[in-house]
Coordinates of C-alpha atoms in Angstrom, one line a residue:
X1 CA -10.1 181.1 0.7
X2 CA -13.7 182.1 -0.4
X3 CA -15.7 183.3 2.2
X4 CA -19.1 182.2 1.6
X5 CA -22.6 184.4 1.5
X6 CA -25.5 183.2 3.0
X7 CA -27.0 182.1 -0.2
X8 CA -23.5 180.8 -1.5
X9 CA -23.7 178.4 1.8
X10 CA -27.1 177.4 0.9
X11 CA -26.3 176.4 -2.7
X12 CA -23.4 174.7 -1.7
X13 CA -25.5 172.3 0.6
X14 CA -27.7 171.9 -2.1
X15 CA -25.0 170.7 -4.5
X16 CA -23.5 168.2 -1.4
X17 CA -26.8 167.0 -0.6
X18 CA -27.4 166.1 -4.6
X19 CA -24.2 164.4 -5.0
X20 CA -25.1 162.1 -1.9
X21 CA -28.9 161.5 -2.8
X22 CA -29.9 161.8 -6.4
X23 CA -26.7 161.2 -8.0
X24 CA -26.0 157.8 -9.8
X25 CA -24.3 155.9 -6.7
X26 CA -22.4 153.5 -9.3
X27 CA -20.5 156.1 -10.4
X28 CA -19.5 157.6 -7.2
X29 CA -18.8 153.7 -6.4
X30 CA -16.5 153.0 -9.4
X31 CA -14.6 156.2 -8.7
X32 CA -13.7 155.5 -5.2
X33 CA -12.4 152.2 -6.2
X34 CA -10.1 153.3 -8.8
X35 CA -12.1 151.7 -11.6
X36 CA -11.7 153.2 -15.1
X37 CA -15.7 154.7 -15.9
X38 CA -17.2 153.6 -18.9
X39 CA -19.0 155.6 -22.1
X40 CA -22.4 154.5 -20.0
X41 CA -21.1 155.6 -16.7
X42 CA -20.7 159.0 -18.2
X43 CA -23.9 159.4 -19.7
X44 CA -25.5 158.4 -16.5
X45 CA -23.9 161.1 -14.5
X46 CA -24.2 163.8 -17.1
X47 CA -28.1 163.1 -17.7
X48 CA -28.2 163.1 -14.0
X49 CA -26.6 166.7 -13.7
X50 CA -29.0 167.7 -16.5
X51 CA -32.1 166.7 -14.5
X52 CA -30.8 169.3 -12.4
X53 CA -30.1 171.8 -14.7
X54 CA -26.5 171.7 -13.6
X55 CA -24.9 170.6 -17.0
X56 CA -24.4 173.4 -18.9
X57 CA -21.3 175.2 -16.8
X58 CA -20.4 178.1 -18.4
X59 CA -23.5 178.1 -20.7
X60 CA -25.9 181.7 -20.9
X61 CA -29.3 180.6 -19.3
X62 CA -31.1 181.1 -23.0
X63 CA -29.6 177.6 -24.5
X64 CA -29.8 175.8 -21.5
X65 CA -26.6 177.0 -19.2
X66 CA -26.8 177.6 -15.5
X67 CA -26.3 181.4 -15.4
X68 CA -24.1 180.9 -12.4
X69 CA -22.1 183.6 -10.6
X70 CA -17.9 182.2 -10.8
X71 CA -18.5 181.6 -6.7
X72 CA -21.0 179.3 -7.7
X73 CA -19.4 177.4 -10.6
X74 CA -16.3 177.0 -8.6
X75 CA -19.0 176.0 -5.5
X76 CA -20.0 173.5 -7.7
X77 CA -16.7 171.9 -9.7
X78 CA -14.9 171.7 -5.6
X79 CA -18.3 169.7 -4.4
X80 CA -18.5 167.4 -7.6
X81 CA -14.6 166.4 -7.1
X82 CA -14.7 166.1 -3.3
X83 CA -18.0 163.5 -3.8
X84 CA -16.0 161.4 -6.2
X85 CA -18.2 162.1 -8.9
X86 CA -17.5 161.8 -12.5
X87 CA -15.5 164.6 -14.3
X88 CA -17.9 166.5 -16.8
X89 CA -16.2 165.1 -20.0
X90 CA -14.8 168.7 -21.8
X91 CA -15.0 168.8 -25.1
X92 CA -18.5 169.3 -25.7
X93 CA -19.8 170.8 -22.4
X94 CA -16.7 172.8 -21.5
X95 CA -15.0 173.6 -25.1
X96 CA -17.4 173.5 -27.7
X97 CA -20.6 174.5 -25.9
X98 CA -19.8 177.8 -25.1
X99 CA -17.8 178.8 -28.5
X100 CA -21.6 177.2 -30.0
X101 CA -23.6 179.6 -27.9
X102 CA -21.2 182.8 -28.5
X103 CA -20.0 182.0 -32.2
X104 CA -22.7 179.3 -33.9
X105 CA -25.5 180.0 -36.0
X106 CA -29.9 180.1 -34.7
X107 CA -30.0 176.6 -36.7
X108 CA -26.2 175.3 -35.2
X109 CA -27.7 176.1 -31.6
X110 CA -31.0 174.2 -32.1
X111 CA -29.5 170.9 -33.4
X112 CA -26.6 170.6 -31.8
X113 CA -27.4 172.4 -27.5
X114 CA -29.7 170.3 -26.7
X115 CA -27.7 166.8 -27.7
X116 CA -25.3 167.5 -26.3
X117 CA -27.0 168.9 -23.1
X118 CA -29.3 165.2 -23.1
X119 CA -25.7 163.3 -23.8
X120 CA -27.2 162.2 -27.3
X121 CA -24.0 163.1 -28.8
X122 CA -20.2 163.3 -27.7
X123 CA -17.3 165.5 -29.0
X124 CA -14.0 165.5 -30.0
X125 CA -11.5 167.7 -30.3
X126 CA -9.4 168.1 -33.9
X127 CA -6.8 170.5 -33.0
X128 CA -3.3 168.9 -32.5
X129 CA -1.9 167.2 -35.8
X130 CA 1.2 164.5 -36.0
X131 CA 3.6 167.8 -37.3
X132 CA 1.8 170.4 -35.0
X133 CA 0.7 169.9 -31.7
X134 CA 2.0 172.7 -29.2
X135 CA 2.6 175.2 -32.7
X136 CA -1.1 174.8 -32.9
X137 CA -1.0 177.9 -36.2
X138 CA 1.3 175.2 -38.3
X139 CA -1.3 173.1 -38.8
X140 CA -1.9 171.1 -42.5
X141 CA -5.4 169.9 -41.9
X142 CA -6.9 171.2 -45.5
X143 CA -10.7 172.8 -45.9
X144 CA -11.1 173.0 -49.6
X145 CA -14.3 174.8 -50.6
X146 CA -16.3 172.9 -53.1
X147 CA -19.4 174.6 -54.3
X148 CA -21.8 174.5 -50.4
X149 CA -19.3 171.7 -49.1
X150 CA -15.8 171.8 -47.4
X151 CA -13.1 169.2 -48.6
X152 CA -11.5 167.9 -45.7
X153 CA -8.1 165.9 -46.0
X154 CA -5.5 165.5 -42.9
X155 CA -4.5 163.8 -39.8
X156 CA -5.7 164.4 -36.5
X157 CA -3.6 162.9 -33.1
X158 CA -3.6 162.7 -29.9
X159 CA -7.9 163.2 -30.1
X160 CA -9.1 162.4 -26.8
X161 CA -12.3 160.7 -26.5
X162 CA -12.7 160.0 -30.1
X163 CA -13.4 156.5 -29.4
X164 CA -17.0 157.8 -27.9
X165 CA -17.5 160.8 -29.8
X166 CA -20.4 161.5 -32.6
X167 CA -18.6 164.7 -33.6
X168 CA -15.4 166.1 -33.9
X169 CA -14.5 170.2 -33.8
X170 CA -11.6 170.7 -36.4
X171 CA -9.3 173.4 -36.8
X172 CA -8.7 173.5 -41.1
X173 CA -7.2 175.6 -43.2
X174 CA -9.2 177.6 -45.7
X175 CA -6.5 179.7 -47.3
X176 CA -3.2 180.7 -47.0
X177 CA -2.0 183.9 -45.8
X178 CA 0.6 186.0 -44.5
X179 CA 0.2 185.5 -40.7
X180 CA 0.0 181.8 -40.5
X181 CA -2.7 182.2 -37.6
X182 CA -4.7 183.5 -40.2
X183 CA -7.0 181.4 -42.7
X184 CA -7.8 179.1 -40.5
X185 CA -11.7 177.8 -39.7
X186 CA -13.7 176.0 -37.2
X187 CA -15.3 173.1 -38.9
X188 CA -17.5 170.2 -37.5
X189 CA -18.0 166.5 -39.0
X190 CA -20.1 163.9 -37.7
X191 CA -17.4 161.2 -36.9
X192 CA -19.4 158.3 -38.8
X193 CA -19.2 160.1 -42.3
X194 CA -17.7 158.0 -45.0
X195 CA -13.6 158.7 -45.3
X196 CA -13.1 159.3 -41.7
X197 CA -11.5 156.7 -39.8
X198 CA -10.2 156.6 -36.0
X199 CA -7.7 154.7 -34.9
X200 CA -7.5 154.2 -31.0
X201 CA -3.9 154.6 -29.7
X202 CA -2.8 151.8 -26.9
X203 CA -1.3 153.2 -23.6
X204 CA 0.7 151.4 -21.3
X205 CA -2.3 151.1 -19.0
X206 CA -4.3 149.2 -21.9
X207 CA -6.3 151.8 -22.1
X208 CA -7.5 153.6 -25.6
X209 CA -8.6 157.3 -24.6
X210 CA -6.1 158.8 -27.1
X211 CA -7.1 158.6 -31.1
X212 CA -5.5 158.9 -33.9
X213 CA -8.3 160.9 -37.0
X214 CA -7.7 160.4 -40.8
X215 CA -9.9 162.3 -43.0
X216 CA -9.6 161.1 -46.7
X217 CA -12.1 163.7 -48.8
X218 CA -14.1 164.2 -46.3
X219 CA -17.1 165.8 -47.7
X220 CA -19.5 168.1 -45.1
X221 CA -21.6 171.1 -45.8
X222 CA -20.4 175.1 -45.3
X223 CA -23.6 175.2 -42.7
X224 CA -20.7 172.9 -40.3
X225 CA -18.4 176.1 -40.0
X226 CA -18.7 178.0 -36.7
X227 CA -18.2 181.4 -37.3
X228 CA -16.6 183.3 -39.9
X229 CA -14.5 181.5 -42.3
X230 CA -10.7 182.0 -41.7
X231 CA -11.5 183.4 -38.0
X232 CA -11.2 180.5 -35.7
X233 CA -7.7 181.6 -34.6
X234 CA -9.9 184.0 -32.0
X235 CA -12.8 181.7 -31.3
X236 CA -9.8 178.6 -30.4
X237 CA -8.0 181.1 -27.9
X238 CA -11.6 181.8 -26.2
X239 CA -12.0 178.3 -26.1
X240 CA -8.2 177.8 -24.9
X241 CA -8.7 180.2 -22.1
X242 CA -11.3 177.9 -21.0
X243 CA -9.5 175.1 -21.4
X244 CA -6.3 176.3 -19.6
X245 CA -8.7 177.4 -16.3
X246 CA -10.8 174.0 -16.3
X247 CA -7.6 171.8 -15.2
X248 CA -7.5 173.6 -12.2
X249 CA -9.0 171.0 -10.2
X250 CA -8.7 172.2 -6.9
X251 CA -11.4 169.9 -5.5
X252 CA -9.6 166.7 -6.3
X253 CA -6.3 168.5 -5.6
X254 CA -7.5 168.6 -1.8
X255 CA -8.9 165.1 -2.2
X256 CA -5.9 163.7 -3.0
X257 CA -4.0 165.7 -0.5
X258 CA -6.3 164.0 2.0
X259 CA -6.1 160.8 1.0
X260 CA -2.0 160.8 0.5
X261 CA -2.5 161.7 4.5
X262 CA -4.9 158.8 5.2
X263 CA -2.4 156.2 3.8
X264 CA 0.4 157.3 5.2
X265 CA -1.1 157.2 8.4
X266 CA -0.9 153.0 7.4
X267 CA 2.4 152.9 6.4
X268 CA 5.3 152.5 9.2
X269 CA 7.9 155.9 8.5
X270 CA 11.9 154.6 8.8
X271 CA 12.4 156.1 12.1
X272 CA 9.5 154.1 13.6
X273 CA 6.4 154.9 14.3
X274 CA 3.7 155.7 11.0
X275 CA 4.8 157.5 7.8
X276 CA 2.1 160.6 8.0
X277 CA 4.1 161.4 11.6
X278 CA 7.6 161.8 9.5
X279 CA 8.8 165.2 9.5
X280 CA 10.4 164.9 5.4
X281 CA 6.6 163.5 4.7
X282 CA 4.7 166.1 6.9
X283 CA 6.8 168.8 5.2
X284 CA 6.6 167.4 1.6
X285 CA 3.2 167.5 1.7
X286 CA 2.8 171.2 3.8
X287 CA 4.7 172.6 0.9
X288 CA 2.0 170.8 -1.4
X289 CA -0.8 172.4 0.4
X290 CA 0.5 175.9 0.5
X291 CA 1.4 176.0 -3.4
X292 CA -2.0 174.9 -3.7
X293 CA -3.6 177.3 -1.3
X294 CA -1.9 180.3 -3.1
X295 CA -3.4 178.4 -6.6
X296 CA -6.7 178.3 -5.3
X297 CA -6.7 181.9 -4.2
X298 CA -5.6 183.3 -7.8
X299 CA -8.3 180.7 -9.2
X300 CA -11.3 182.9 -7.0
X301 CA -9.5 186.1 -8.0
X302 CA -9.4 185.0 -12.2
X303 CA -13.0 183.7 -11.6
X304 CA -14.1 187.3 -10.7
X305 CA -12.7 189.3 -13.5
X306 CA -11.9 189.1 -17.0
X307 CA -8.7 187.3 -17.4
X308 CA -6.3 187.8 -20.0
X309 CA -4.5 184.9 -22.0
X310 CA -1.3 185.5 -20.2
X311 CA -3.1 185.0 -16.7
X312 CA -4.6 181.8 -18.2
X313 CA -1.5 180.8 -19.2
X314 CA 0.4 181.6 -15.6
X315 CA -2.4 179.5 -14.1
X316 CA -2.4 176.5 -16.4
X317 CA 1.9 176.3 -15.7
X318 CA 1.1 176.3 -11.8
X319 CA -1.9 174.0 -11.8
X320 CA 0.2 171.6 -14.0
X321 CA 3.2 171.7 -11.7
X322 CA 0.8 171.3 -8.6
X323 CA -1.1 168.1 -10.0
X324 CA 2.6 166.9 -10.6
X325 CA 3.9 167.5 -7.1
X326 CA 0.8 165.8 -5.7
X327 CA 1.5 163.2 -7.9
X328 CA 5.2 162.7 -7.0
X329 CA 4.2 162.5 -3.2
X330 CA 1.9 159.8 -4.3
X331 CA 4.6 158.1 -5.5
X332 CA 6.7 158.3 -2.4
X333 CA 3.5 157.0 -0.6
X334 CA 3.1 154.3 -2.5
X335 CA 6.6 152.8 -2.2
X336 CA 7.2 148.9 -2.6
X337 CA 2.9 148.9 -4.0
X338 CA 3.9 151.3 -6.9
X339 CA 4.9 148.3 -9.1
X340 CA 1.9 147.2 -11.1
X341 CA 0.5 149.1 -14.1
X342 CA -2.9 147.0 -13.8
X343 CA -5.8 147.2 -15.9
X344 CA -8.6 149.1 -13.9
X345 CA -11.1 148.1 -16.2
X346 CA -13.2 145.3 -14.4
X347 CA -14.3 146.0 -11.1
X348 CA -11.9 143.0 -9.5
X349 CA -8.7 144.7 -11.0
X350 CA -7.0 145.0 -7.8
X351 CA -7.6 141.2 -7.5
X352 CA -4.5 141.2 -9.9
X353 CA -2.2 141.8 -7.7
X354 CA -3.7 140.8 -4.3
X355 CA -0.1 141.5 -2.5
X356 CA -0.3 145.3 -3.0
X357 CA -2.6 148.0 -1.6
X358 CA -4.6 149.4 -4.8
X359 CA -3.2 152.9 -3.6
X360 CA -0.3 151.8 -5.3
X361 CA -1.1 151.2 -8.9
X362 CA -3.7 153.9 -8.8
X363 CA -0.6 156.8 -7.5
X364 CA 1.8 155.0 -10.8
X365 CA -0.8 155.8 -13.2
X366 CA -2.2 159.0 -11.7
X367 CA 2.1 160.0 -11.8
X368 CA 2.4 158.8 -15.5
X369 CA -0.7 160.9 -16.5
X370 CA 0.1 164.0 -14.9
X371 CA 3.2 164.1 -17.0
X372 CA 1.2 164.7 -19.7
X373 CA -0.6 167.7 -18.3
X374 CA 2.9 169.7 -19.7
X375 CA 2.3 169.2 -23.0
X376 CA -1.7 169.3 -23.6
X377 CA -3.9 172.0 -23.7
X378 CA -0.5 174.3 -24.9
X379 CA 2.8 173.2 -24.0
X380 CA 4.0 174.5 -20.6
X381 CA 6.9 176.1 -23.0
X382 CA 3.8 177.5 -25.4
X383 CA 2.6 179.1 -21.8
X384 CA 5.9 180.7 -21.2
X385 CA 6.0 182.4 -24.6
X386 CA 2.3 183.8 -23.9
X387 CA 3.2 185.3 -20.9
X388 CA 6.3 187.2 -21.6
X389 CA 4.8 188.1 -25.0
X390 CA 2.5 190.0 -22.7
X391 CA 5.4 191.3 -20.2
X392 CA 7.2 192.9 -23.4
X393 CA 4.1 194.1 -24.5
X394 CA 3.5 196.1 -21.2
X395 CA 7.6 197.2 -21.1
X396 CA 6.6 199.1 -24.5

């Protein structure tokens, strides 16, 4: 576990004691009670960090980050989760930001930093496509160069957050080559450009964070390309590195581990007496708890180095497989209350289905969305290939 420093314990009070004074109680309120945030809710609680000077994770000091040691960013990311605040919404803070700051042009940096630092504009992400999501290099999405504009024509899927964005990152091909990771740029549209349409995509939880992107001559100027063009193979596994690490979670992790306690302590176990006294239950959930222990430990080690893509990788497979354990016990927990797959829209959605606890139909669609975590942000089977490309690389 980390040890803290004197000044690592005072910042650490000084992030608990923001959460529980200055920080937007609503949100704090709506997260506790399972509600689904809104686009608003968000902005609230990212302006909020801003004020601070706390938005910018992972950001050099010069545009605006926090210039904070790993100990404190991960001080930070465990205290945020463990107050029930709102997740920092990725794209543009987590992905894009930083690939801005390292990759973008003086003029990219000035117009595009600081709205996204005052939550004037959201992001999207264009990477996976209907005919390549986990192949990420197979992608069709087409950059034609036309005089100082790009062409773009293609389909984006499975966009998260597209619903609220104002821009979207693609990945487009520029030209074909030999290596099919190669010819392939980083381009950026504003989302309200004429040809672009996005088309929500219903889950069985009637929500819409998923999108489906088409981009029918899309027209947008060379000055939207990050970096070099045909290059963004390197700057999307910087970004994918950070990607892979964020879903670590080991603040909600121990949150929900917590909590899975709390209402088992309610529930009566077969044998008699309360579930959380069970010795399947108490075991179950030790074996939770150690595999997340030994995650959290290889989290602080990462954190203080320079990891390589195959340690990113090994990290993303055990942080997915953790969140699904925790998940799964959930599920057990939950027993005959795991029925419903309610709406948690409105703050009276448990009102639904007033003969259940809302534990229930909060652990069914925490389990469904878990699944999920196997396939985004690289395949757990795209993982695998990453590390033992790097095992055979060491055998040589």
């Amino acid at each position: 576990m980390l040890k803290l420093t004197a000044e690592e314990t005072e910042f650490r009070d000084a992030v608990r004691t923001f959460f529980a004074r200055d920080y937007p109680a609503h949100v704090i309120a709506r997260n506790k009670a399972g509600q689904r945030l809104t686009k608003q809710d968000h902005i609230d609680a990212q302006r909020a960090l801003n004020a601070r000077g706390w938005l910018g994770v992972g950001w050099p000091r010069e545009v605006g980050g926090t210039g904070w040691t790993p100990a404190e960013r991960y001080i930070f990311d465990q205290e945020l989760e463990l107050a029930h605040a709102a997740a920092i919404i990725p794209m543009a803070v987590i992905y894009i930001g930083p690939i801005i700051a390292a990759f973008g042009s003086d003029q990219q940096k000035a117009d595009w930093l600081p709205a996204i630092l005052e939550s004037r504009s959201f992001w999207a992400q264009g990477y996976s496509e209907p005919e390549a999501g986990s192949d990420l290099a197979s992608l069709r999405f087409s950059a034609v160069r036309d005089g100082d504009d790009y062409i773009l024509n293609g389909t984006k899927i499975w966009t998260s957050g597209a619903q609220w964005a104002d821009w979207i990152f693609c990945l487009a091909r520029t030209s074909r080559e030999e290596r099919k990771q190669q010819g392939i740029s980083l381009i950026c549209a504003p989302l309200d450009l004429p040809g672009i349409s996005v088309h929500p995509i219903r889950l069985i939880d009637g929500s819409d964070e998923l999108n489906r992107i088409e981009f029918d001559n899309v027209r947008v100027p060379v000055t939207n390309r990050i970096g070099d063009e045909g290059q963004a193979w390197h700057y999307a596994n910087v970004l994918l590195k950070n990607e892979r690490l964020s879903y670590a979670h080991i603040g909600s992790k121990k949150r929900d581990l917590a909590k899975l306690l709390e209402e088992a302590g309610r529930l009566p176990a077969n044998g008699g007496g309360t579930m959380d006294r069970d010795p399947a239950f108490r075991l179950a959930h030790a074996r939770v708890a150690a595999r997340l222990a030994a995650i959290e430990a290889s989290i602080l080690r990462a954190l203080r180095s320079e990891i390589s893509m195959a340690t990113a990788a090994a990290l993303k497979i055990a942080c997915t497989e953790c969140a699904q354990a925790i998940t799964e016990l959930g599920i057990d927990v939950a027993g005959r209350n795991r029925l419903p797959m309610l709406d948690r829209g409105e703050a009276d959605w448990a009102a639904a289905a007033p003969a259940t606890t809302p534990f229930g139909p909060v652990a069914v669609q925490s389990y469904l969305f878990e699944r999920a975590q196997t396939i985004y942000g690289g395949s757990t089977e795209v993982q695998k290939n990453i590390i033992w490309r790097s095992l055979a690389g060491m055998a040589r």
